[in-house]
Short mmCIF file of C-alpha atoms and ligand atoms in Angstrom, two decimals:
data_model
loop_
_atom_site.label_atom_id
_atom_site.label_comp_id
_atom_site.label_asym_id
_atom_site.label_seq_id
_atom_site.Cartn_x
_atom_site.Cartn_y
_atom_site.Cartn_z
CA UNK A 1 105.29 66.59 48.91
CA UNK A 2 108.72 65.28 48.85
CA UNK A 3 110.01 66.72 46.21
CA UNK A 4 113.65 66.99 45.89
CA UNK A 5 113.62 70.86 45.49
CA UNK A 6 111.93 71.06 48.83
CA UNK A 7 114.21 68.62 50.32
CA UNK A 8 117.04 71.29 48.81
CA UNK A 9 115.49 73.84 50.54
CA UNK A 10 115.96 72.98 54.04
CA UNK A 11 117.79 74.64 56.77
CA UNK A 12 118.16 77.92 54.98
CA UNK A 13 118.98 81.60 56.83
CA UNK A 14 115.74 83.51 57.49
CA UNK A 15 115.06 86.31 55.69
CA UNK A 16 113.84 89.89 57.50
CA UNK A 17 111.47 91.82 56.69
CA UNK A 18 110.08 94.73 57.93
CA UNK A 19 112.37 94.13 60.90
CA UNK A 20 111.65 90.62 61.65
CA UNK A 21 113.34 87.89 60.43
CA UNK A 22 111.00 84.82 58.67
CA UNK A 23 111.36 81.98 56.45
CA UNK A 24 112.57 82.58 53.14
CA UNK A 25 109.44 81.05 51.03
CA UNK A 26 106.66 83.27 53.54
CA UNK A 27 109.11 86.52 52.65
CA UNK A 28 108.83 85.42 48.71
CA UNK A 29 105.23 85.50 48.77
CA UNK A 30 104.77 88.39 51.18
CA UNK A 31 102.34 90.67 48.70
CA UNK A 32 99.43 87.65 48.83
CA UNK A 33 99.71 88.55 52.74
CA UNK A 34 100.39 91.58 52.80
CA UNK A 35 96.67 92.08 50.60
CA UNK A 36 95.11 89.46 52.13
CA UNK A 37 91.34 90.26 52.56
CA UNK A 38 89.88 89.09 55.65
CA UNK A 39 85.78 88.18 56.09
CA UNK A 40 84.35 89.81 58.80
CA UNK A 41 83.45 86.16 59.95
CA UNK A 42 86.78 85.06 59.47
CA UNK A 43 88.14 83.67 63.39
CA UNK A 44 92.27 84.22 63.59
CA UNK A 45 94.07 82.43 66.07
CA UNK A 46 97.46 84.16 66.67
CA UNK A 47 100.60 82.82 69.00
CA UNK A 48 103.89 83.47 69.30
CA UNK A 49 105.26 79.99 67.81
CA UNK A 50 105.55 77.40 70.30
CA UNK A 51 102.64 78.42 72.91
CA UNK A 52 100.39 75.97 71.82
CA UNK A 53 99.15 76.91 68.65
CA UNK A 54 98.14 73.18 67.81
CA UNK A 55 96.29 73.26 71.34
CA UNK A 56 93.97 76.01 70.92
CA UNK A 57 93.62 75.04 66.84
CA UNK A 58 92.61 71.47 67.85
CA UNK A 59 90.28 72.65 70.75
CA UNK A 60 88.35 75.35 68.10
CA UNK A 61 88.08 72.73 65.40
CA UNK A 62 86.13 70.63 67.89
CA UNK A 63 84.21 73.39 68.96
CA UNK A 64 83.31 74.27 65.32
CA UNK A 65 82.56 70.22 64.63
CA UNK A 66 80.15 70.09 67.99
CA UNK A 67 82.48 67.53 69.82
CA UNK A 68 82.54 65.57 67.00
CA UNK A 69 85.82 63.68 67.09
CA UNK A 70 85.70 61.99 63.71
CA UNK A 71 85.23 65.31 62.04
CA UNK A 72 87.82 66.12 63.64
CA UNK A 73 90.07 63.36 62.13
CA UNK A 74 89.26 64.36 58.43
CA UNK A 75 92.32 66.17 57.97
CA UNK A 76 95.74 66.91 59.49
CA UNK A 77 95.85 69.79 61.87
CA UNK A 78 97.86 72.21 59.31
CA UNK A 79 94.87 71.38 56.20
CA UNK A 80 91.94 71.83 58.51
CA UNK A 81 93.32 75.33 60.08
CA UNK A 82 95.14 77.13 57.84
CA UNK A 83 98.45 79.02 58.51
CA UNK A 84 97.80 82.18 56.77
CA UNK A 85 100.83 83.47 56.29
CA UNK A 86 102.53 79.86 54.91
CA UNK A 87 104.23 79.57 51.94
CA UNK A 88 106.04 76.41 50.44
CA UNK A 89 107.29 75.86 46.95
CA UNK A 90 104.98 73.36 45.22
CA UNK A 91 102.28 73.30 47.64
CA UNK A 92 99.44 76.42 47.75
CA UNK A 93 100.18 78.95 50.39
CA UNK A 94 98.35 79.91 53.01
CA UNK A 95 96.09 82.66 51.65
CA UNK A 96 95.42 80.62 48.57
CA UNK A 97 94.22 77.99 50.19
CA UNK A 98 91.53 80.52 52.21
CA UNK A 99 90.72 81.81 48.95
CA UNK A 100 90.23 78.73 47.27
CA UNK A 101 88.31 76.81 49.72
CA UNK A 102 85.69 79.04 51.01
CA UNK A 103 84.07 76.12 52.64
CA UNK A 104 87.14 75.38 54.99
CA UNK A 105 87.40 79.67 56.15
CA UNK A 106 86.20 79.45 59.08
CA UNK A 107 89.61 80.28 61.14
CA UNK A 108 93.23 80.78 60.47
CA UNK A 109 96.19 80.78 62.50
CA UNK A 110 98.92 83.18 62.60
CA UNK A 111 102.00 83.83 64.17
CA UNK A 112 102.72 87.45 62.91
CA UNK A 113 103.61 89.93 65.19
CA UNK A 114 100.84 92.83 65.30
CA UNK A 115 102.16 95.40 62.93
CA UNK A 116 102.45 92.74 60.00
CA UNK A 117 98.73 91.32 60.48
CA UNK A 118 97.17 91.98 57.37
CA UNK A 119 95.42 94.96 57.97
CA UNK A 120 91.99 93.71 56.39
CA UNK A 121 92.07 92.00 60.12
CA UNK A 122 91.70 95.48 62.26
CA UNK A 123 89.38 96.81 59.00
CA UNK A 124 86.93 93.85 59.47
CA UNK A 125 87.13 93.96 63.15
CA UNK A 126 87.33 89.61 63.22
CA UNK A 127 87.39 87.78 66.08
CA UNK A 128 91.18 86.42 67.49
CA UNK A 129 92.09 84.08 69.76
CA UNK A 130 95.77 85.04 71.17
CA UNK A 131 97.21 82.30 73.04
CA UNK A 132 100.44 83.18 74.79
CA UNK A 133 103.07 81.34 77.04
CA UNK A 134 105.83 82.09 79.23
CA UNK A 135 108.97 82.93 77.78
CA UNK A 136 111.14 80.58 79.04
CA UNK A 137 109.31 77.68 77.85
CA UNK A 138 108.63 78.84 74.87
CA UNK A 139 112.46 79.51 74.33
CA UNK A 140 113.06 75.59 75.68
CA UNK A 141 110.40 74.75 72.87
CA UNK A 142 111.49 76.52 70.29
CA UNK A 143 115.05 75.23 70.63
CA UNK A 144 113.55 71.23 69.85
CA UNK A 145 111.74 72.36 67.00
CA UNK A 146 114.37 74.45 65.42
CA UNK A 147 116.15 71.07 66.17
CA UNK A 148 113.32 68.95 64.50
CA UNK A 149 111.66 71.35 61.87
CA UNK A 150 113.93 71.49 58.71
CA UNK A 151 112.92 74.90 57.95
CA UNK A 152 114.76 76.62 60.84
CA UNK A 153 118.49 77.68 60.30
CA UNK A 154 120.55 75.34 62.48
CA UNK A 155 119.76 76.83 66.32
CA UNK A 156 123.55 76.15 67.73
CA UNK A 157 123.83 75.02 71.08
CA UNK A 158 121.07 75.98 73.82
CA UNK A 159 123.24 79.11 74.82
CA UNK A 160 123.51 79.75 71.73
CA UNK A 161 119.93 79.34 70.69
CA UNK A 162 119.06 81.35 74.03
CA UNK A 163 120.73 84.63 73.22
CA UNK A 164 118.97 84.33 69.77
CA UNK A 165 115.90 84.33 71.38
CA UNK A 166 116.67 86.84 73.81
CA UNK A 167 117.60 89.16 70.86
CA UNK A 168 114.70 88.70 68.63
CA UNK A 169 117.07 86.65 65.87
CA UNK A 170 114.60 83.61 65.77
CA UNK A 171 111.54 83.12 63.27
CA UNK A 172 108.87 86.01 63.87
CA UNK A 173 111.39 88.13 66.01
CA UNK A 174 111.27 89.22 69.41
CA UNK A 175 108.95 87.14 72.20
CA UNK A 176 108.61 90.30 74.20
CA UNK A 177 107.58 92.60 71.36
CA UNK A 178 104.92 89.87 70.25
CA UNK A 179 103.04 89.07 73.40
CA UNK A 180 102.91 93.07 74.56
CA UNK A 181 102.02 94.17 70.60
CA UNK A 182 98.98 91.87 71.02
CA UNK A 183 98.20 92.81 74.82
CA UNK A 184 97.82 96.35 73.89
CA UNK A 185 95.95 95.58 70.61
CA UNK A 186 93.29 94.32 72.92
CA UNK A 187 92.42 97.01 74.02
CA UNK A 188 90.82 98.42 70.93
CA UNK A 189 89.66 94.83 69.45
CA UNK A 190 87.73 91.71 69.67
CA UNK A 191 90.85 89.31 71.35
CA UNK A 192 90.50 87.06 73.97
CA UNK A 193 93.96 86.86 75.31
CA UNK A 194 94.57 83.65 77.05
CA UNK A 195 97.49 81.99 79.04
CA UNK A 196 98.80 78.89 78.14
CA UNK A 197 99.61 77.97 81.90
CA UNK A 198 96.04 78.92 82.76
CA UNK A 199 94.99 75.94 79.97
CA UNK A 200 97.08 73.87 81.90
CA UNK A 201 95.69 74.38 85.39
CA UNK A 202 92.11 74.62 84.26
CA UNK A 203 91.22 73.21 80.69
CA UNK A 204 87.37 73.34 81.19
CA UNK A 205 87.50 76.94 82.32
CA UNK A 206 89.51 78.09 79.27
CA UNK A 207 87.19 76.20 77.05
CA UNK A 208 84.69 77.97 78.15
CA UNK A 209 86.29 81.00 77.84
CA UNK A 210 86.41 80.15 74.24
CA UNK A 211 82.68 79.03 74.16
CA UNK A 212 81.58 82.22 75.47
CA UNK A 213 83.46 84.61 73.41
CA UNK A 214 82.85 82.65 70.14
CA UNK A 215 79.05 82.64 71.11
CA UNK A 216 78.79 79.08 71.26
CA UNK A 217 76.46 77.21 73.75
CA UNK A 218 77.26 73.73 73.90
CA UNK A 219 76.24 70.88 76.58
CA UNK A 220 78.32 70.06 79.30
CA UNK A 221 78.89 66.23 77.73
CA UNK A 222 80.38 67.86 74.86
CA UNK A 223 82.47 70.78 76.35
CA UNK A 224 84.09 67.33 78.11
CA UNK A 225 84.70 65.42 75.08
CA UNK A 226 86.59 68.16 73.57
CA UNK A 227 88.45 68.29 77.28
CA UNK A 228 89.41 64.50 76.92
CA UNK A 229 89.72 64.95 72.99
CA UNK A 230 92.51 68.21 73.37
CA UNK A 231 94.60 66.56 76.46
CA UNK A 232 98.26 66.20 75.59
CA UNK A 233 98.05 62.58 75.85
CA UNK A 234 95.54 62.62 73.49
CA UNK A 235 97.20 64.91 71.02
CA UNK A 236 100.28 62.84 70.86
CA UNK A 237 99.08 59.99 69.90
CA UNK A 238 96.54 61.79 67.31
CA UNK A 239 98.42 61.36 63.87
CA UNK A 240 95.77 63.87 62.81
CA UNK A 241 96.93 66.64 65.48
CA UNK A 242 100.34 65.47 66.35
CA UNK A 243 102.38 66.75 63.02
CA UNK A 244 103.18 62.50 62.03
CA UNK A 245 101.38 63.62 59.05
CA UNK A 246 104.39 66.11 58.05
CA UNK A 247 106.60 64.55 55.64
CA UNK A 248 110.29 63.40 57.72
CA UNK A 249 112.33 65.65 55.81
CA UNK A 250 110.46 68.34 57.25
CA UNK A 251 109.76 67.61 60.25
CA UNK A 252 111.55 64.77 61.83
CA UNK A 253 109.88 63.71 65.45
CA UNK A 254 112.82 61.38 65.77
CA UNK A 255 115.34 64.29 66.41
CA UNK A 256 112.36 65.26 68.80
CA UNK A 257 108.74 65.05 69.09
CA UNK A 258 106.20 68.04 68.06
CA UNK A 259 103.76 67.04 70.80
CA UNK A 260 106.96 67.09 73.30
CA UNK A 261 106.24 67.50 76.61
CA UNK A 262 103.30 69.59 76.85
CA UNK A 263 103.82 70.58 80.31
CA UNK A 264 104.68 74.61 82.11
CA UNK A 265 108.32 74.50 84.05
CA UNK A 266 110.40 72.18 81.69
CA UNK A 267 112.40 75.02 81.60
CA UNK A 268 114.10 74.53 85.44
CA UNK A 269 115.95 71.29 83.37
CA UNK A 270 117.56 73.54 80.81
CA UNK A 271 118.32 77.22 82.49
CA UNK A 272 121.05 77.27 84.10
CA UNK A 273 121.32 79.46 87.17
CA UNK A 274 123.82 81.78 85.77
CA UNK A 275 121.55 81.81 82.28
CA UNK A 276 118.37 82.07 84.60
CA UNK A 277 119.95 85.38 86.09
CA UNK A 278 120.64 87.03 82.86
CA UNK A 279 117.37 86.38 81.34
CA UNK A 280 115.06 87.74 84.57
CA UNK A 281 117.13 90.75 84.48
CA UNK A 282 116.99 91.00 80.33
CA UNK A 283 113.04 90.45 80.73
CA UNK A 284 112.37 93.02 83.17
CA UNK A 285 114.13 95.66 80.98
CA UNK A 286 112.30 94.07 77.81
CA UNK A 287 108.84 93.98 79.61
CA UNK A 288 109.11 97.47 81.69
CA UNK A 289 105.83 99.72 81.52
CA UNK A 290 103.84 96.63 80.40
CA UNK A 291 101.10 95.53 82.87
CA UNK A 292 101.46 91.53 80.75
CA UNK A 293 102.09 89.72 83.41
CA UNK A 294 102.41 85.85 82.95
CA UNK A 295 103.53 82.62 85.12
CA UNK A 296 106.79 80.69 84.25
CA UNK A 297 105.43 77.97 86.07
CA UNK A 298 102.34 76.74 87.49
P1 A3P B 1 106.66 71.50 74.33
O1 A3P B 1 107.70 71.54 73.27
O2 A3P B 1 107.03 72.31 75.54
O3 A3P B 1 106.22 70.13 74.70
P2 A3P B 1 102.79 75.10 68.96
O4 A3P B 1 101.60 74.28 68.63
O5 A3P B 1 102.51 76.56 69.14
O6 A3P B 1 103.93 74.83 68.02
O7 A3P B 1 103.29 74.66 70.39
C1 A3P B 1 103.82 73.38 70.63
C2 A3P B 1 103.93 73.18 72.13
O8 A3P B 1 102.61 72.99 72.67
C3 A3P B 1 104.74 71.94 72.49
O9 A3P B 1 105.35 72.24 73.75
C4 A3P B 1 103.63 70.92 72.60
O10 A3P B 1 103.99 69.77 73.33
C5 A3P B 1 102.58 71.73 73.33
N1 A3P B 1 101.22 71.16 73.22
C6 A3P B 1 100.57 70.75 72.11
N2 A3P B 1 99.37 70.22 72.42
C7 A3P B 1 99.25 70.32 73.77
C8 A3P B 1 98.22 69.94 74.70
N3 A3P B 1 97.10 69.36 74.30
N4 A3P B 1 98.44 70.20 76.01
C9 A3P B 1 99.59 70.78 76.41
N5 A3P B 1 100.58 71.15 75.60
C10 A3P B 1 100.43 70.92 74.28
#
């Protein structure tokens, strides 16, 4: 893993395509995603990065495994759900490794916005998950793990790093674009949209959510193990869910922490008032004639 062309490859410029700007080594190997076939069985999560991706991945891989927290300890988060649209010099991509290892497709995360999903997706009519958060925490996220994850250009300073986010110029583009693309897709497909304030405030209700649209019928004894299994305090200290298992020269959790705070609101300690002004006013205009409607705080 640590080779030293990969440790070369850090902190590079992203790379756009078809309008939104990605990670160099994903762009090289768009065509595998791009033709990536989809099962009809095939379960995709999708987020906007930094909504709690790990989360809902963590909570589905015990729901898959019955509860069974040892099964879910066989891997690291990234190898037991696969980021379909991954690519890394040296290591197998995303799609390879769903082709490879048919025993392992049962879901895949992604964090494309909806007019770059494989279309295989919509033809096979899967099942997705879409997970979003608020925008403000997600920017406030985003900014420590541009900080911490080597593969991000350098984010400049949080004002800096805000109006990049405001403007789409961060990894998979524009928040607002993402979160409404997937809200309207809804419509038409199998998605359960969730919330990830609505996690927060009820955990057991949202897993159940998940239960019920994934068909699953498990015991109440179970649906609480996979509460007290999924819990942030749990997560953190998880090497197997908590990104440790990332080499340090690509992710390094002493710049800051994956599992960070895990918490809705974090962003009152890093808007200021005159930057909280400019972004409500930005949002409305970004999120007029859209009936999302989400909580920046709980
Ligand atoms: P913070 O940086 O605000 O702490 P993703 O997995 O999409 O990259 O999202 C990471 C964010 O989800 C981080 O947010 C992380 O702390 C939070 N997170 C991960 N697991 C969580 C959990 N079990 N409960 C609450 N938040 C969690």
């Amino acid at each position: 893993l640590s080779s030293p062309k990969m440790e070369h490859s850090s902190r590079q410029e992203l790379e756009v395509i078809h309008e939104i700007p990605l990670y160099r080594p994903f762009v090289e190997k768009w065509a595998q995603v791009e033709s990536f076939q989809a099962r009809p069985d095939d379960l995709l999560i999708s987020t906007y990065p930094k909504s709690g991706t790990t989360w809902i991945s963590e909570i589905v891989d015990m729901i898959y495994n019955n509860g069974d927290e040892e099964k879910c300890k066989r891997d690291a988060i990234f190898n037991r759900v696969p980021f379909m649209e991954m690519s890394c010099p040296g290591l197998l991509s995303g799609t390879e490794q769903l082709d490879t290892v048919p025993s392992h497709r049962v879901y895949t995360i992604t964090h494309l916005p909806v007019q770059l999903l494989p279309v295989s997706f919509w033809e096979q009519d899967c099942k997705m998950i879409y997970l979003a958060r608020n925008a403000k925490d997600v920017a406030v996220s985003y900014y420590h793990f541009y900080q911490m994850a080597k593969m991000h250009p350098d984010p400049g300073t949080w004002d800096e790093f805000l109006g990049k986010f405001m403007a789409g110029k961060v990894a998979y583009g524009s928040w607002y674009d993402h979160v409404k693309g997937w809200w309207e897709k809804k419509k038409a497909y199998r998605i359960l949209y969730m919330f990830y304030e609505d996690m927060k405030k009820d955990p057991k209700r949202e897993i159940e959510k998940v239960l019920q649209f994934l068909g699953k019928d498990l015991k109440e004894e179970v649906v609480n193990k996979i509460l007290h299994h999924t819990s942030f305090q749990e997560m953190k200290k998880n090497p197997t869910a908590n990104y440790e298992m990332m080499p340090t020269w690509a992710m390094d959790h002493s710049v800051s922490p994956f599992m960070r705070k895990g918490m809705s609101g974090d962003w009152k300690n890093y808007f200021t008032v005159a930057q909280n002004e400019i972004f409500d006013a930005h949002y409305k205009e970004q999120m007029k004639g859209s009936t999302f409607k989400c909580q920046m705080e709980i």
